[in-house]
Tab-separated table of C-alpha atoms in Angstrom:
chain	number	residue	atom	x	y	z
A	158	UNK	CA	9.763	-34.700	-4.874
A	159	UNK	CA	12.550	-36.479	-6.333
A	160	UNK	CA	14.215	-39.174	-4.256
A	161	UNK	CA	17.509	-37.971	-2.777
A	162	UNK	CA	17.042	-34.439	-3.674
A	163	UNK	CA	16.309	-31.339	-0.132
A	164	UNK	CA	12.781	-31.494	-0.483
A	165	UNK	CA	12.358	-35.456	-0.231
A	166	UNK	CA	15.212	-35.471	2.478
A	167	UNK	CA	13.033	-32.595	4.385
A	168	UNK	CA	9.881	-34.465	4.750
A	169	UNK	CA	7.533	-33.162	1.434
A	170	UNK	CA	5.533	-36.076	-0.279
A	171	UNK	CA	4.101	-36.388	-3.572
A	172	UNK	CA	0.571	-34.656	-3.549
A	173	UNK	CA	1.655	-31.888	-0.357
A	174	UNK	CA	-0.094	-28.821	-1.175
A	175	UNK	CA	2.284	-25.679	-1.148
A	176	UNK	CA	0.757	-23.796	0.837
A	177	UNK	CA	3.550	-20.565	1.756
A	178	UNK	CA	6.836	-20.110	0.571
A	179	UNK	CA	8.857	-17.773	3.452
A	180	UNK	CA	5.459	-16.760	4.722
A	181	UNK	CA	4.212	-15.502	1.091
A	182	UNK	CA	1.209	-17.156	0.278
A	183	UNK	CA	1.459	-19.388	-3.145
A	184	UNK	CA	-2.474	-19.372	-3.105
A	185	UNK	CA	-3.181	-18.696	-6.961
A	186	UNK	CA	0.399	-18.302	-8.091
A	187	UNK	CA	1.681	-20.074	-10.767
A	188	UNK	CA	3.368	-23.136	-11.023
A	189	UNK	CA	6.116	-21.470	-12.820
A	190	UNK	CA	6.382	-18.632	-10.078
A	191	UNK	CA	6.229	-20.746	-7.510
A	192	UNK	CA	8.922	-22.917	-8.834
A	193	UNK	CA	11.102	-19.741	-8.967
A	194	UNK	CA	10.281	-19.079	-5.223
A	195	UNK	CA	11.845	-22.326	-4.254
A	196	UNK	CA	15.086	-21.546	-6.097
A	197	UNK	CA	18.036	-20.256	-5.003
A	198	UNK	CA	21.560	-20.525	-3.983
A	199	UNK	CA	22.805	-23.935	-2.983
A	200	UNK	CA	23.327	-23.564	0.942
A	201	UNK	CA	20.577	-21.244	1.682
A	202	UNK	CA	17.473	-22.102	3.288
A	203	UNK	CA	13.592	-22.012	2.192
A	204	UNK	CA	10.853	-21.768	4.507
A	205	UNK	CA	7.994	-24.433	2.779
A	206	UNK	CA	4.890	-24.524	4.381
A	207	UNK	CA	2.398	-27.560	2.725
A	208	UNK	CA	-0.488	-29.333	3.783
A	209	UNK	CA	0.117	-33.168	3.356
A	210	UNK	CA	-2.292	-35.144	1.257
A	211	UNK	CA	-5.440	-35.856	3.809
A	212	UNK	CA	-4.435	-33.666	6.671
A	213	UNK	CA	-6.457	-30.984	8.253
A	214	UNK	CA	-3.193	-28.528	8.878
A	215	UNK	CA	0.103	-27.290	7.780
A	216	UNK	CA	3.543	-28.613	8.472
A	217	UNK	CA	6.700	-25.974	7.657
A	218	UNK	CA	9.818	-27.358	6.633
A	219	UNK	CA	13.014	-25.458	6.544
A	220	UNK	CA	14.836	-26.870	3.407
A	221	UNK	CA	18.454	-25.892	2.692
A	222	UNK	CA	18.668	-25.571	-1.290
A	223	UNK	CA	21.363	-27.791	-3.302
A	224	UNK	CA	22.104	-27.974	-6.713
A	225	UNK	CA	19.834	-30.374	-8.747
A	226	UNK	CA	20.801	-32.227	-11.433
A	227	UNK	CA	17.782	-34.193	-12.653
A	228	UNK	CA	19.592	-37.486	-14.473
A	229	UNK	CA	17.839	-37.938	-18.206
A	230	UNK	CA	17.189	-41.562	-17.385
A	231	UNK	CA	15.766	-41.071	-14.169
A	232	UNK	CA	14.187	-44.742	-14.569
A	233	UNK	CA	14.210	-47.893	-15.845
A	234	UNK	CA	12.587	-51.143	-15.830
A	235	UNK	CA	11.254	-54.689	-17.000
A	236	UNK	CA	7.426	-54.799	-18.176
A	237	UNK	CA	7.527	-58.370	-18.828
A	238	UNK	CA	10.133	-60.549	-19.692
A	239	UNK	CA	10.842	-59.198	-23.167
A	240	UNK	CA	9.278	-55.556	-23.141
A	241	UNK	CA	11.320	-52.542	-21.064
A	242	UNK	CA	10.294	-49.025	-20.225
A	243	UNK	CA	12.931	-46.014	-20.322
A	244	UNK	CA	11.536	-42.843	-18.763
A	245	UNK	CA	13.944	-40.267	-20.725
A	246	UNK	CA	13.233	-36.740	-19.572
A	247	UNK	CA	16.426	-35.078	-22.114
């Protein structure tokens, strides 16, 4: 999840396993269709349950849905002291 952003804010981590979206299983759904399951209007709420990385059971989250803008340089850093790295997503 992207620092900042509902799903961060609401408690997910990086490597949760989606487990239901508003009850409906995401069990061998796409990534694509899930990612359209967790869409929606800004202001409404999702129902997200995932299993954290290591866990033995689910945690739901409610999330209420915002507008994401993703920025194109989302980071940005020193490698040494004469090389950078630029992640550019756009």
């Amino acid at each position: 999840p992207y620092q900042g952003f509902p799903a961060q804010k609401s408690g997910l981590q990086a490597g949760d396993e989606i487990r239901a979206i508003d009850g409906d299983s995401a069990r061998s759904k796409t990534t694509s269709a899930v990612s359209e399951k967790l869409k929606g209007t800004p202001g409404t709420t999702v129902e997200v349950t995932v299993r954290h990385f290591g866990a033995d059971k689910d945690t739901t989250y409610n999330i209420v849905r915002e507008k994401v803008k993703i920025p194109n340089v989302p980071y940005y850093g020193m490698v040494s002291n004469d090389i950078g790295y630029i992640s550019l997503i756009q």
